[in-house]
């Protein structure tokens, strides 16, 4: 596992068994069993108190801010200014409403989160292990690492390892022959390379669907990982047992980053804490955690029922959504899914701001596409609890995006025009806001005990992840604008195998645009004497968020250059001390 992941120093073995030991299924018809996270806590009353008080106090803050007696009244004021006051009031109300929704979502997830009870796999199931390869975009060395890990998988039935090669590459064929891996390519087959749909060209879902059409009938299940993920030997042993339940369509595990050395990578993994440690576990309550494409096992019959992987920039979320709307024709029950906290594959994360922003842009755009194109079908085809679970997941990106926009709009309206939708005592506002924020942070920190990452130190607060989520808001807004305007979203293969896209000042153009808006507005507030402390504080915080990525990049770049110069000086001194001759320096005189 050299190159793609660096397992030294991290206890992947223990983290691959977080759900507990394997158990026998018993004599009764098998259904997946679960253990509540909250029920295992010795001090769960503290959590219940946090879960109750955090949304209540946040709700009180909302009510206080929009209470009718606090509305601004401008007797004889200009109509345009009254209109701006109304816009401010609506913005403040929506911001606080979204905050209540977010806190309630985390509290709800804390209450219902649960882990599946692992069970030994059924003997004799036919499994194909799949991973993909895009020649020219992904290094062949990384493919080798993944396939070498795959051939070490253990399974109690027929198992074939497949490489789905987009380019029918000679090196890939030779590698497959060397490792005893089967090779598949859809290159040159028109019906598997269409402009849109299940067999869309140059897409992951199109590649998989072509393989399913050709070879899917020979297997009961396929297991898959992204090309930059190396599965652990017990990958199938820990996932396959849940398929004893005939209604389980897929099983997924958490995503962790083995290239855990870049500050961006570390913060990016920490950012995913709530999703993998809590939200997905809450999905188990409704038998509907989200489909994650990085590492999974899928029942091929269920996937074929819905026409294969869904045509979307994030095919995993869209496919899982469709599966959860449909019923198993054999049992009449809705298809189910299982999320295991076991870390069973180790991959690569974004190592630069460019790659991180690209990743966040794609993930958020895929969510918007699901909301716009698929969500309307859910109320007619999903059980209520499952619909609630999906709704709380899907609204995260748009709420974060709109919150950022409304916050900026509120700052601009006040700092430039003095608009104020509500008039409250600054001390009371600060007290309520700080108390609500403290409870929200307390709930977040309490849930850190459920972290599944083998990389983050035990007891760490996850502040980098919280910061990364805040810094992503402008990206989510840009993505939302593109989705609303229906500009074409493209799947971008993130550089892998130790590579990273270079960061430049242009990388931060979205953030710097908003920073300029806020900075100019703050300057204008001095000119127009609009100096309310709360609004200025909010504007300064937003300005810090907008400037932070570029500032962090500049600081880390300067530090790396300084370290490189220091290392070069040490090397030069060592050479001089050992008497090595310095290289001759060519000089020229005259001319150009």
JSON list of C-alpha atoms in Angstrom, two decimals, residues 23 40 60 121 153 218 490 523 534 536:
[
{"chain": "A", "resi": 23, "resn": "UNK", "atom": "CA", "xyz": [-21.93, -12.66, 14.89]},
{"chain": "A", "resi": 40, "resn": "UNK", "atom": "CA", "xyz": [-24.25, 2.84, 24.95]},
{"chain": "A", "resi": 60, "resn": "UNK", "atom": "CA", "xyz": [-35.79, 31.43, 20.90]},
{"chain": "A", "resi": 121, "resn": "UNK", "atom": "CA", "xyz": [-21.32, -13.57, 5.25]},
{"chain": "A", "resi": 153, "resn": "UNK", "atom": "CA", "xyz": [-9.36, -9.79, -0.32]},
{"chain": "A", "resi": 218, "resn": "UNK", "atom": "CA", "xyz": [-22.64, -13.58, -13.84]},
{"chain": "A", "resi": 490, "resn": "UNK", "atom": "CA", "xyz": [-18.77, 18.35, -15.66]},
{"chain": "A", "resi": 523, "resn": "UNK", "atom": "CA", "xyz": [-15.33, 51.43, 4.40]},
{"chain": "A", "resi": 534, "resn": "UNK", "atom": "CA", "xyz": [-23.56, 43.54, 15.75]},
{"chain": "A", "resi": 536, "resn": "UNK", "atom": "CA", "xyz": [-20.12, 45.33, 11.83]}
]
